[in-house]
XYZ file of C-alpha atoms in Angstrom:
720
model
C 24.905 -22.730 6.137
C 21.743 -20.625 6.208
C 21.629 -16.865 7.518
C 18.654 -15.001 8.284
C 18.630 -11.334 7.157
C 17.851 -9.278 10.120
C 18.099 -6.009 8.625
C 19.174 -3.136 6.296
C 22.527 -1.607 5.856
C 21.598 2.083 6.202
C 24.924 3.670 5.284
C 24.160 4.957 1.762
C 27.326 6.696 0.441
C 30.259 5.410 2.878
C 31.976 2.179 3.117
C 30.323 -0.471 5.154
C 33.294 -0.374 7.913
C 32.487 3.103 8.663
C 29.868 2.413 11.302
C 30.112 5.899 13.104
C 29.180 7.595 10.345
C 25.526 9.082 10.056
C 23.614 9.993 6.989
C 19.803 11.255 6.281
C 18.096 8.082 4.734
C 16.597 8.503 1.407
C 12.927 7.677 2.518
C 10.262 8.204 -0.614
C 6.835 8.124 -1.059
C 5.366 5.790 -3.960
C 1.742 6.318 -4.963
C -0.683 4.764 -7.415
C -3.899 6.331 -8.631
C -7.043 4.317 -8.309
C -8.912 6.201 -10.731
C -6.716 6.398 -13.873
C -4.060 3.895 -13.118
C -1.038 6.194 -12.859
C 1.822 5.708 -10.598
C 5.040 7.596 -9.476
C 7.139 8.403 -6.390
C 8.205 11.472 -4.834
C 9.967 12.740 -1.715
C 6.887 14.892 -0.799
C 3.948 13.216 1.247
C 1.669 15.838 0.316
C 2.541 15.222 -3.558
C 1.868 11.461 -3.037
C -1.684 12.095 -2.126
C -2.952 13.817 -5.338
C -2.603 12.289 -8.752
C -0.845 14.799 -11.007
C -2.451 12.987 -14.335
C -6.275 13.186 -13.159
C -6.201 15.451 -10.218
C -8.063 12.693 -8.003
C -6.823 11.994 -4.522
C -4.967 8.894 -3.945
C -6.262 6.431 -1.521
C -4.130 5.686 1.697
C -4.042 2.273 0.769
C -2.329 3.166 -2.656
C 0.297 5.358 -0.984
C 3.747 3.789 0.289
C 6.531 5.252 2.254
C 9.493 3.030 1.063
C 13.276 2.696 1.431
C 15.279 1.563 -1.238
C 17.782 -1.034 0.617
C 21.724 -0.387 -0.054
C 21.947 -3.780 1.165
C 20.828 -6.578 3.816
C 22.846 -7.445 7.228
C 22.428 -10.343 9.303
C 22.601 -10.391 13.214
C 26.310 -11.401 13.847
C 25.166 -12.652 17.543
C 22.807 -15.209 16.047
C 23.874 -18.494 15.280
C 23.463 -19.663 11.615
C 21.822 -23.320 11.192
C 21.702 -25.548 8.280
C 17.621 -26.362 8.554
C 16.277 -26.073 5.068
C 12.781 -27.154 6.077
C 11.702 -24.047 8.175
C 11.626 -21.421 5.432
C 9.362 -18.501 5.068
C 8.447 -17.017 1.496
C 7.528 -13.513 1.025
C 4.772 -12.869 -1.200
C 5.772 -11.573 -4.564
C 3.913 -8.255 -5.621
C 3.327 -6.794 -9.313
C 5.416 -3.916 -9.803
C 3.547 -0.391 -10.336
C 4.335 0.729 -13.815
C 3.970 4.162 -15.398
C 4.383 5.251 -19.082
C 4.470 8.996 -20.012
C 3.899 9.358 -23.618
C 1.632 9.643 -26.571
C -0.825 7.151 -27.648
C -0.774 5.534 -30.974
C -3.757 3.433 -32.728
C -3.203 0.146 -33.951
C -3.614 -0.664 -37.639
C -7.362 -0.735 -37.038
C -8.243 1.762 -34.039
C -11.154 -0.208 -33.432
C -8.651 -2.979 -31.656
C -7.176 -0.426 -29.185
C -4.162 1.454 -28.890
C -0.681 1.462 -27.426
C 2.275 3.354 -26.452
C 6.155 3.090 -25.966
C 8.967 5.149 -23.941
C 12.444 4.886 -23.361
C 11.713 6.227 -19.857
C 9.311 3.917 -18.347
C 9.043 4.063 -14.472
C 8.975 0.757 -12.797
C 8.518 0.795 -9.003
C 8.981 -2.762 -7.382
C 7.971 -3.298 -3.653
C 7.762 -5.949 -0.898
C 5.635 -5.333 2.192
C 7.127 -8.526 3.993
C 5.462 -11.636 4.674
C 2.087 -10.302 5.963
C 1.667 -7.636 3.519
C 1.531 -5.008 5.997
C 5.090 -3.520 5.753
C 7.999 -3.548 7.637
C 9.142 -2.015 11.356
C 12.648 -0.528 10.642
C 14.933 0.835 13.104
C 16.660 3.999 11.724
C 19.464 4.065 14.162
C 20.952 0.304 13.588
C 18.867 -1.121 10.660
C 17.032 -3.830 12.268
C 13.865 -4.652 10.486
C 10.953 -6.994 11.226
C 7.712 -7.616 9.354
C 4.861 -5.918 10.723
C 2.075 -8.162 12.417
C -1.083 -9.155 9.905
C -2.775 -6.544 11.661
C -0.215 -3.930 11.191
C 0.782 -3.697 14.729
C 4.285 -3.037 16.071
C 6.443 -6.682 15.860
C 6.998 -8.086 19.388
C 10.860 -7.397 18.950
C 10.384 -3.742 18.988
C 7.959 -3.709 21.760
C 10.950 -3.690 24.056
C 14.515 -2.570 23.897
C 16.387 -4.312 21.034
C 19.973 -5.108 20.365
C 21.718 -3.192 17.805
C 22.134 -5.324 14.449
C 25.891 -4.701 14.149
C 28.203 -3.345 16.995
C 32.055 -3.123 17.871
C 32.966 -5.252 20.742
C 33.323 -1.833 23.119
C 29.470 -0.948 22.283
C 26.803 -1.479 24.673
C 24.426 -4.268 23.333
C 21.292 -2.104 23.465
C 20.571 0.004 20.554
C 20.170 3.584 21.364
C 16.857 3.788 18.733
C 15.019 1.821 21.512
C 14.677 4.946 23.653
C 13.361 7.096 20.713
C 9.976 5.604 19.335
C 10.486 8.182 16.221
C 13.509 6.021 15.080
C 11.495 3.162 14.601
C 9.436 3.395 11.406
C 6.505 1.863 11.089
C 4.609 -0.097 8.086
C 7.677 0.794 5.773
C 7.957 -0.571 2.216
C 11.039 -2.205 0.834
C 11.057 -0.476 -2.805
C 13.189 -0.448 -6.141
C 12.561 2.199 -8.811
C 14.001 1.934 -12.070
C 13.377 3.589 -15.554
C 13.653 1.299 -18.568
C 11.950 1.009 -22.091
C 8.352 -0.142 -21.946
C 5.469 -0.678 -24.283
C 1.886 -0.474 -23.338
C -1.400 -1.992 -24.853
C -4.783 -1.093 -24.124
C -6.910 -3.716 -26.378
C -10.432 -4.152 -27.687
C -12.410 -7.177 -28.467
C -13.691 -7.688 -31.987
C -17.198 -6.651 -30.316
C -15.639 -3.435 -29.034
C -15.189 -4.665 -25.480
C -11.785 -3.301 -23.624
C -10.183 -6.228 -22.182
C -10.467 -6.468 -18.743
C -10.341 -9.917 -17.729
C -7.077 -10.737 -15.550
C -6.387 -14.111 -16.349
C -6.645 -13.149 -20.302
C -4.396 -10.326 -19.933
C -1.584 -11.895 -18.073
C -1.658 -14.992 -20.385
C -1.701 -12.767 -23.316
C 1.117 -10.386 -21.931
C 3.576 -13.536 -21.462
C 2.635 -14.588 -25.142
C 3.504 -11.050 -26.374
C 6.516 -11.068 -24.493
C 7.645 -14.119 -25.834
C 6.599 -13.197 -29.327
C 8.465 -9.956 -29.220
C 11.800 -11.698 -27.891
C 11.382 -14.238 -30.686
C 11.052 -11.604 -33.476
C 14.106 -9.618 -31.964
C 16.318 -12.426 -31.437
C 16.902 -12.325 -28.010
C 16.115 -14.448 -24.806
C 12.441 -13.766 -23.376
C 14.241 -13.384 -19.956
C 15.740 -9.925 -21.499
C 11.975 -8.567 -21.172
C 9.284 -8.652 -18.600
C 5.740 -8.125 -18.426
C 2.830 -7.284 -16.159
C -0.719 -6.066 -16.532
C -2.310 -3.172 -14.357
C -5.945 -1.753 -14.371
C -6.617 1.174 -15.859
C -9.357 3.840 -16.680
C -9.827 4.902 -20.553
C -10.485 7.827 -21.626
C -14.256 7.015 -22.030
C -14.413 5.989 -18.115
C -14.326 2.381 -18.824
C -12.034 -0.298 -16.885
C -9.395 -1.748 -18.884
C -6.606 -4.278 -17.955
C -3.594 -2.802 -19.563
C -0.525 -5.100 -20.956
C 2.821 -3.628 -20.326
C 6.237 -5.135 -21.913
C 9.474 -3.583 -20.638
C 13.196 -4.148 -20.549
C 14.906 -5.678 -17.757
C 18.227 -4.048 -18.715
C 17.018 -0.913 -20.634
C 18.404 -2.474 -23.896
C 15.560 -0.666 -26.263
C 13.714 -3.922 -26.774
C 10.218 -2.977 -25.709
C 10.614 0.477 -27.331
C 10.772 -1.267 -30.696
C 7.749 -2.764 -30.704
C 6.202 -0.559 -33.523
C 8.827 -2.324 -35.869
C 7.334 -5.849 -35.454
C 3.675 -4.986 -34.292
C 2.346 -6.629 -37.664
C 3.705 -9.816 -36.887
C 3.620 -9.709 -33.135
C 0.181 -10.702 -32.534
C 0.007 -13.464 -35.163
C 3.184 -14.758 -33.346
C 1.440 -14.473 -29.923
C -1.572 -16.171 -31.292
C 0.682 -19.167 -32.425
C 2.103 -19.474 -29.263
C -1.106 -19.764 -27.313
C -2.459 -22.382 -29.879
C 0.271 -24.687 -27.899
C 1.740 -27.660 -29.830
C 1.154 -29.611 -26.819
C -2.806 -28.926 -26.541
C -2.453 -28.204 -22.904
C -5.473 -27.713 -20.716
C -4.603 -24.533 -19.490
C -0.526 -23.297 -19.817
C 2.384 -25.496 -19.840
C 6.147 -25.148 -20.689
C 5.254 -25.799 -24.597
C 3.222 -22.653 -24.599
C 3.699 -19.687 -22.374
C 4.670 -21.333 -19.015
C 8.479 -20.763 -18.065
C 10.283 -20.088 -14.824
C 9.482 -16.370 -14.611
C 5.828 -17.183 -14.477
C 6.115 -19.442 -11.610
C 4.204 -17.143 -8.953
C 1.431 -16.417 -11.704
C 0.596 -20.033 -13.040
C -2.757 -19.722 -11.207
C -3.831 -16.586 -13.067
C -2.775 -18.136 -16.480
C -5.285 -19.741 -19.095
C -4.334 -19.913 -22.679
C -8.001 -20.619 -23.625
C -9.337 -17.222 -22.053
C -6.469 -15.589 -23.898
C -7.492 -17.087 -27.332
C -11.072 -16.058 -26.476
C -9.893 -12.675 -26.533
C -7.062 -12.804 -29.336
C -9.389 -14.853 -32.108
C -8.173 -15.500 -35.632
C -11.193 -12.694 -36.777
C -9.266 -9.961 -34.246
C -5.798 -10.902 -35.936
C -7.474 -10.812 -39.183
C -8.574 -7.495 -38.712
C -5.406 -6.236 -37.407
C -4.913 -4.115 -40.688
C -5.464 -0.800 -42.163
C -9.200 -0.348 -42.320
C -10.695 0.872 -45.509
C -11.230 4.239 -44.240
C -7.609 4.801 -43.631
C -6.536 3.270 -46.719
C -5.182 6.713 -48.025
C -3.013 5.333 -50.727
C -5.342 2.431 -51.436
C -3.749 -1.066 -51.398
C -0.176 0.284 -50.740
C -1.320 1.907 -47.507
C 0.831 0.618 -44.621
C 0.444 1.935 -40.892
C 3.403 3.802 -39.593
C 3.690 3.563 -35.782
C 6.752 5.977 -35.535
C 6.256 9.679 -34.917
C 6.400 11.344 -38.330
C 9.482 13.467 -37.831
C 11.274 10.188 -36.864
C 10.228 8.555 -40.157
C 11.306 11.689 -42.217
C 14.711 11.492 -40.442
C 15.024 7.515 -41.117
C 14.258 8.344 -44.850
C 16.692 11.117 -45.176
C 19.526 9.388 -43.264
C 19.316 6.676 -46.042
C 21.087 9.334 -48.310
C 19.143 8.906 -51.449
C 16.590 11.478 -50.682
C 17.042 14.513 -53.133
C 13.996 16.578 -52.254
C 11.019 16.517 -49.809
C 7.730 18.493 -49.972
C 6.273 19.480 -46.397
C 2.717 20.307 -46.800
C 1.073 22.896 -44.177
C -2.592 24.306 -43.985
C -5.084 24.344 -41.527
C -6.439 27.460 -39.531
C -4.052 30.428 -39.953
C -5.038 31.747 -36.597
C -3.576 28.477 -34.995
C -0.236 28.787 -36.720
C 2.906 29.438 -34.662
C 5.765 28.721 -36.826
C 8.271 29.865 -34.066
C 7.408 26.805 -31.942
C 6.638 24.269 -34.778
C 9.278 21.193 -35.258
C 8.754 21.875 -38.873
C 10.777 25.044 -38.859
C 13.766 23.485 -37.422
C 13.049 20.300 -39.650
C 13.056 22.592 -42.745
C 16.687 23.989 -41.870
C 18.137 20.805 -40.783
C 17.112 18.866 -43.903
C 18.345 21.853 -46.114
C 21.520 22.153 -44.435
C 22.192 18.603 -45.887
C 21.881 19.595 -49.138
C 18.059 18.366 -49.732
C 15.958 20.512 -51.624
C 12.931 21.245 -49.071
C 9.690 22.660 -50.269
C 7.253 24.119 -48.029
C 3.688 24.060 -49.471
C 0.650 25.892 -48.212
C -2.807 27.000 -49.663
C -2.869 30.515 -51.032
C -6.009 31.345 -48.795
C -3.810 30.474 -45.613
C -1.056 32.713 -46.743
C -3.298 35.640 -47.146
C -4.580 35.757 -43.608
C -1.228 34.950 -41.739
C -0.640 37.852 -39.610
C 2.888 39.823 -39.615
C 5.173 37.488 -37.708
C 4.212 34.608 -39.261
C 4.646 35.967 -42.839
C 7.987 37.276 -41.599
C 9.020 33.597 -40.266
C 7.874 32.212 -43.244
C 9.982 34.845 -45.354
C 13.152 33.667 -43.339
C 12.476 30.128 -44.198
C 12.304 31.241 -48.059
C 15.685 33.346 -47.759
C 17.512 29.895 -46.526
C 19.432 28.139 -49.235
C 17.566 24.932 -50.696
C 14.234 26.128 -48.716
C 11.167 27.148 -51.173
C 7.873 28.353 -50.184
C 5.030 27.445 -52.650
C 1.154 28.428 -52.995
C -1.355 25.801 -53.521
C -5.002 26.124 -54.830
C -5.923 23.619 -51.804
C -4.643 21.133 -49.241
C -3.894 17.739 -51.179
C -6.395 15.139 -50.530
C -5.394 11.371 -50.321
C -8.670 9.435 -49.817
C -10.169 10.263 -46.872
C -6.923 11.792 -45.533
C -4.347 14.640 -45.801
C -1.114 14.450 -47.404
C 1.666 15.657 -44.916
C 5.220 14.747 -46.617
C 6.477 13.409 -49.567
C 10.278 12.404 -50.269
C 11.552 12.033 -53.475
C 14.398 9.935 -54.747
C 14.490 6.876 -56.950
C 11.220 6.225 -55.563
C 8.687 8.369 -53.483
C 7.499 7.609 -49.874
C 4.310 9.581 -48.768
C 2.739 9.983 -45.545
C -0.881 11.166 -44.836
C -3.115 11.688 -41.634
C -6.510 11.462 -41.049
C -7.261 15.300 -39.679
C -6.762 18.471 -41.034
C -5.535 20.008 -37.997
C -2.114 17.845 -38.540
C -1.281 20.293 -41.126
C -1.118 23.489 -39.011
C 2.482 24.921 -38.984
C 2.665 24.875 -35.065
C 3.878 22.987 -32.352
C 1.373 19.720 -33.197
C 2.256 19.571 -36.955
C 2.388 16.181 -38.228
C 0.484 14.805 -35.027
C -2.581 12.667 -36.545
C -5.419 11.987 -34.388
C -5.775 8.102 -35.098
C -3.340 6.667 -37.561
C -0.466 7.921 -39.836
C -0.176 6.012 -42.943
C 2.533 5.809 -45.290
C 3.050 4.618 -48.668
C 5.784 3.598 -51.693
C 5.353 4.826 -55.167
C 7.388 4.680 -58.171
C 7.363 8.561 -58.709
C 5.723 11.731 -57.215
C 3.014 13.389 -58.671
C 3.912 16.559 -60.441
C 4.011 19.530 -58.294
C 1.082 22.014 -58.925
C 1.780 25.192 -57.264
C 3.251 28.485 -57.467
C 6.586 29.441 -55.887
C 6.510 32.564 -53.373
C 9.648 34.515 -52.944
C 10.676 35.897 -49.630
C 9.986 39.697 -50.584
C 6.540 38.828 -51.350
C 5.837 37.079 -48.310
C 7.657 39.732 -46.193
C 5.078 42.471 -44.965
C 5.702 46.025 -46.343
C 7.793 48.378 -44.365
C 6.654 51.687 -42.359
C 7.745 55.003 -43.035
C 10.660 54.652 -40.499
C 11.623 50.986 -41.501
C 11.145 47.797 -39.967
C 13.950 45.543 -38.999
C 14.382 41.870 -38.630
C 17.162 40.707 -36.409
C 18.736 37.356 -35.573
C 19.704 36.624 -32.314
C 21.419 33.464 -30.895
C 24.295 34.135 -28.377
C 24.538 37.813 -28.595
C 22.909 38.392 -25.470
C 24.410 35.793 -23.099
C 25.317 36.364 -19.716
C 23.991 36.893 -16.288
C 20.313 37.179 -15.720
C 20.579 40.595 -13.902
C 21.931 42.499 -16.624
C 19.667 40.968 -19.491
C 17.884 43.925 -19.790
C 20.746 46.375 -20.208
C 22.430 43.937 -22.813
C 18.979 43.642 -24.606
C 18.393 47.419 -25.293
C 22.123 48.250 -25.783
C 21.991 45.535 -28.588
C 18.635 46.573 -30.490
C 19.635 50.458 -30.178
C 23.212 49.205 -31.936
C 21.513 47.396 -34.588
C 18.392 49.465 -35.362
C 19.066 53.447 -35.331
C 15.022 54.378 -35.139
C 14.995 52.542 -31.640
C 18.199 54.191 -30.411
C 16.655 57.512 -31.568
C 13.434 57.156 -29.748
C 15.011 55.670 -26.604
C 17.110 58.999 -26.736
C 14.265 61.449 -27.347
C 12.559 63.473 -24.307
C 8.837 62.063 -24.436
C 7.627 60.108 -21.716
C 6.839 56.412 -21.518
C 3.053 56.054 -20.837
C 2.121 52.738 -21.585
C 3.665 49.225 -21.901
C 2.027 46.007 -23.320
C 3.543 42.597 -23.555
C 1.671 39.837 -25.231
C 2.419 36.244 -25.028
C 0.723 32.995 -24.765
C 3.118 31.052 -23.015
C 4.048 33.608 -20.244
C 3.939 30.704 -17.600
C 7.479 30.610 -15.925
C 9.399 32.342 -13.037
C 12.092 32.877 -15.749
C 9.971 34.471 -18.353
C 8.631 36.758 -15.689
C 12.102 37.797 -14.584
C 13.313 38.251 -18.142
C 10.461 40.580 -18.840
C 11.176 42.195 -15.380
C 14.771 42.992 -16.378
C 13.704 44.341 -19.709
C 11.267 46.914 -18.199
C 13.652 48.078 -15.522
C 16.680 48.506 -17.883
C 13.946 50.497 -20.213
C 13.371 52.660 -17.025
C 17.027 53.368 -16.339
C 17.409 53.981 -19.965
C 15.005 56.787 -20.288
C 15.463 57.857 -16.950
C 13.069 59.020 -14.324
C 11.621 62.377 -15.844
C 10.430 59.973 -18.564
C 8.633 57.478 -16.543
C 5.289 58.716 -14.786
C 4.310 55.546 -13.436
C 3.250 53.948 -16.850
C 0.715 51.080 -16.840
C 2.249 47.991 -17.954
C -0.421 45.312 -19.480
C 0.369 41.800 -19.720
C -2.112 39.741 -21.815
C -1.390 35.816 -21.587
C -3.219 32.401 -20.936
C -4.262 31.090 -17.672
C -1.933 28.673 -16.013
C -2.008 25.370 -17.564
C -3.091 22.371 -14.605
C 0.088 20.395 -14.039
C -0.044 16.770 -15.297
C 2.384 14.187 -16.333
C 1.750 15.146 -20.180
C 2.703 18.681 -19.816
C 5.972 18.347 -18.020
C 7.533 17.153 -15.080
C 7.120 18.132 -11.369
C 7.883 21.952 -10.932
C 11.331 22.282 -9.586
C 13.263 24.910 -11.773
C 13.249 28.605 -12.823
C 11.997 27.424 -16.174
C 9.073 25.298 -14.975
C 5.386 26.651 -15.027
C 3.293 27.835 -12.342
C 0.002 26.296 -12.302
C -1.825 28.627 -9.805
C -2.852 32.213 -11.556
C -3.167 33.706 -8.334
C 0.466 32.963 -7.257
C 1.673 33.971 -10.796
C -0.114 37.384 -10.377
C 0.944 38.203 -7.140
C 4.641 37.583 -8.001
C 4.134 39.898 -11.110
C 2.441 42.664 -9.327
C 5.039 42.502 -6.524
C 7.782 42.588 -9.008
C 6.811 45.261 -11.383
C 5.392 47.715 -8.515
C 9.193 47.960 -7.292
C 10.056 49.434 -10.492
C 7.125 52.081 -10.751
C 5.197 50.360 -13.114
C 1.576 49.872 -12.761
C 0.834 46.029 -13.768
C -2.480 44.893 -15.209
C -2.758 41.334 -15.715
C -5.338 40.321 -18.408
C -6.101 36.596 -18.805
C -7.436 35.350 -21.980
C -9.101 32.203 -23.478
C -6.978 30.722 -26.180
C -9.233 32.233 -28.872
C -8.962 35.469 -27.391
C -5.130 35.964 -26.917
C -3.296 37.561 -29.640
C -1.359 35.072 -31.548
C 1.989 36.808 -31.602
C 4.541 37.510 -28.926
C 4.849 41.561 -28.833
C 5.997 44.152 -26.885
C 4.801 47.230 -27.242
C 5.969 50.770 -25.757
C 3.681 53.653 -26.268
C 5.291 57.197 -25.814
C 3.341 60.452 -25.051
C 4.152 61.665 -28.459
C 1.836 58.922 -29.939
C 5.129 57.036 -30.982
C 5.405 53.364 -30.231
C 8.155 51.072 -30.163
C 6.913 47.713 -31.325
C 9.118 44.455 -30.799
C 7.639 40.906 -32.210
C 9.514 37.858 -30.757
C 9.061 34.790 -32.611
C 9.224 32.976 -29.307
C 8.794 35.420 -26.863
C 11.251 36.190 -23.926
C 11.067 32.264 -23.322
C 13.703 31.656 -25.858
C 16.549 32.355 -23.293
C 17.215 29.858 -21.148
C 19.316 28.888 -18.347
C 22.827 28.016 -19.357
C 23.578 24.320 -19.083
C 26.663 25.048 -17.026
C 24.579 26.106 -14.211
C 24.397 24.014 -10.996
C 21.097 22.348 -9.817
C 20.777 24.762 -6.490
C 21.209 28.098 -8.523
C 18.417 27.206 -11.053
C 15.832 25.687 -8.542
C 12.607 27.277 -7.614
C 10.336 26.395 -4.727
C 6.923 26.464 -6.425
C 5.407 24.830 -2.992
C 6.219 27.991 -1.250
C 2.624 29.264 -0.800
C 3.911 32.987 0.061
C 4.190 34.969 -3.074
C 6.523 37.380 -1.231
C 9.116 34.543 -0.570
C 8.741 33.478 -4.323
C 9.776 37.113 -5.258
C 12.585 37.156 -3.235
C 13.666 33.836 -4.528
C 13.467 34.887 -8.079
C 15.206 38.081 -7.609
C 18.128 36.334 -5.719
C 18.438 34.220 -9.113
C 21.438 35.447 -11.006
C 22.055 32.357 -13.306
C 24.048 32.469 -16.660
C 21.460 32.592 -19.794
C 22.054 31.100 -23.435
C 20.416 31.294 -26.381
C 18.961 27.979 -28.320
C 21.099 26.435 -31.032
C 18.426 27.845 -33.423
C 18.371 31.610 -33.396
C 15.484 33.715 -32.677
C 14.111 36.321 -34.544
C 12.972 39.828 -33.671
C 10.965 42.133 -35.686
C 11.211 45.732 -34.721
C 9.087 48.841 -36.066
C 9.046 52.380 -34.481
C 5.388 53.822 -35.596
C 4.010 57.250 -35.446
C 0.411 56.208 -34.949
C -1.371 56.036 -31.569
C -2.559 52.451 -30.599
C -6.073 51.630 -31.181
């Protein structure tokens, strides 16, 4: 018997027999950018109209209002039949795919690039037999395709019967009397997150692959090749192509491989990259020498809807023998000579892979670059050094002596703290170590030595981007490591000279954990207890005349609230007589435009503002309320002071300076806090309402696993 689906089941969270339970339906918006090729979903129609990656306005034809069916229902009052001759086929539509990860060059960067992720976003969709969507009754769930012209189907032009009803119910659906209950042009959609790999390929002539037929055929060949290399059925993987715009503005037909069941296959491509294209070309050569495609090469059941867009000869015209032969490390990237091998994993991942094998006895980590770009507190290298040393591996951090001489006080203190740790040593080099045209980054020492080098000196900078190369990370294995030609620098030599009243370094982890509203009080109590000069100055009689806070990354509502609590508690500590409306100067960078690269959509207290005016208004409103005169100074990256410092100046000329290695952003909302309490509405355009929401927040705070360091001093000289 043949039953025809007549609609959707709209009960999302209740048993199917509970027909009297009504719920809000989860209707969302999907979008795809016609400029850069990015895509995504959102609950906001406004957000679906602007691409977060490139800022382009999304054309209406690239927006979909969709519902994810919980199930399908038949009309129980229609008689089923057994006529198989009268079937309707709904066209299959390609999924919209988005990856949000960093690009890596192929072994030969001239041939293109690729990226992998374990969180690729796949949006599958169906817009009905006419491709114009469906009309959906939100009352009963009855669904019909829109006409080819996008007009309401005839069934909804007059009152319709309920899709499902009890014996005592009226036959006519109440939704017939409310036009808003009939949703027009809606898409049936399903979104999932899975492992994915995207290729953007260039021909040997330097042209981006932009032929749809060649790209689809090559995608299938790569999918089959990867499945064979891993040892799984090719049905475990899917493939697709999408037209995107490259960084240079040209068009490219990208190839995407993705897992059907998030099993980790597509994200493992870097392990098989060298063999992948050789095997794909072998499949395209076809043992049956077919005219286009056949089951002997790349045609299978999954491609039954794409057979008209496949031709192995066009794919072979692109994936030539010359292309595959050129798929090796070019001479300019052969930093270690013939032993040079491309490493497609992130450097940190490769290091941990080597250490995990258990044979590594020591590791040398190279640093350098421009000293004013250093930011040890936020560098993954800092945590890497501590973690590897905790496993009993000797860690050596090597830096050119000229760089050490130019480091500011904060960075020298942080480097000294590393040198204080067991199994970590700091060395001064005469110059960065070159490897051919590259720069040495890491050496692991065991029975053999594994070395990594990058193509840019900036990858040596001891900051957030340490180890990130521009084009290609290259590794090599050698019998033994070269001798270390460097001078060890102890912690006392690295640490700045103390002032008369003494400097104090504090390590803080969970000591200040607790409610946000009392964070400032805990902060000053702890500092006063741990450093007597701070306590003495807080108990003195001279008024506070000026406060300055410098922080490059002062972007989030939580950071602003934390500083507010510190200043508010300071005012309460010194008293009103010592608080003659001091100026509070905040120096920071302009807000960063929001893209897929700099984080998820703004939703939480720790998310970033992307609007300078809103952030400024919130800051002014907050601090005016505690009799501090805020002055916001927005600097360029080169103008902004490197460290994060809170300076409090008193009328006597004394000043209290607190240098934070990570700023107030070190403290975060506790993981136990519920989603509602940590939410923040960035779409609210009224800054006063944002202030009110921020002041209502009283979440629990906690320190990170890695402790933060504060460097405190009380000085007698007036500030410049």
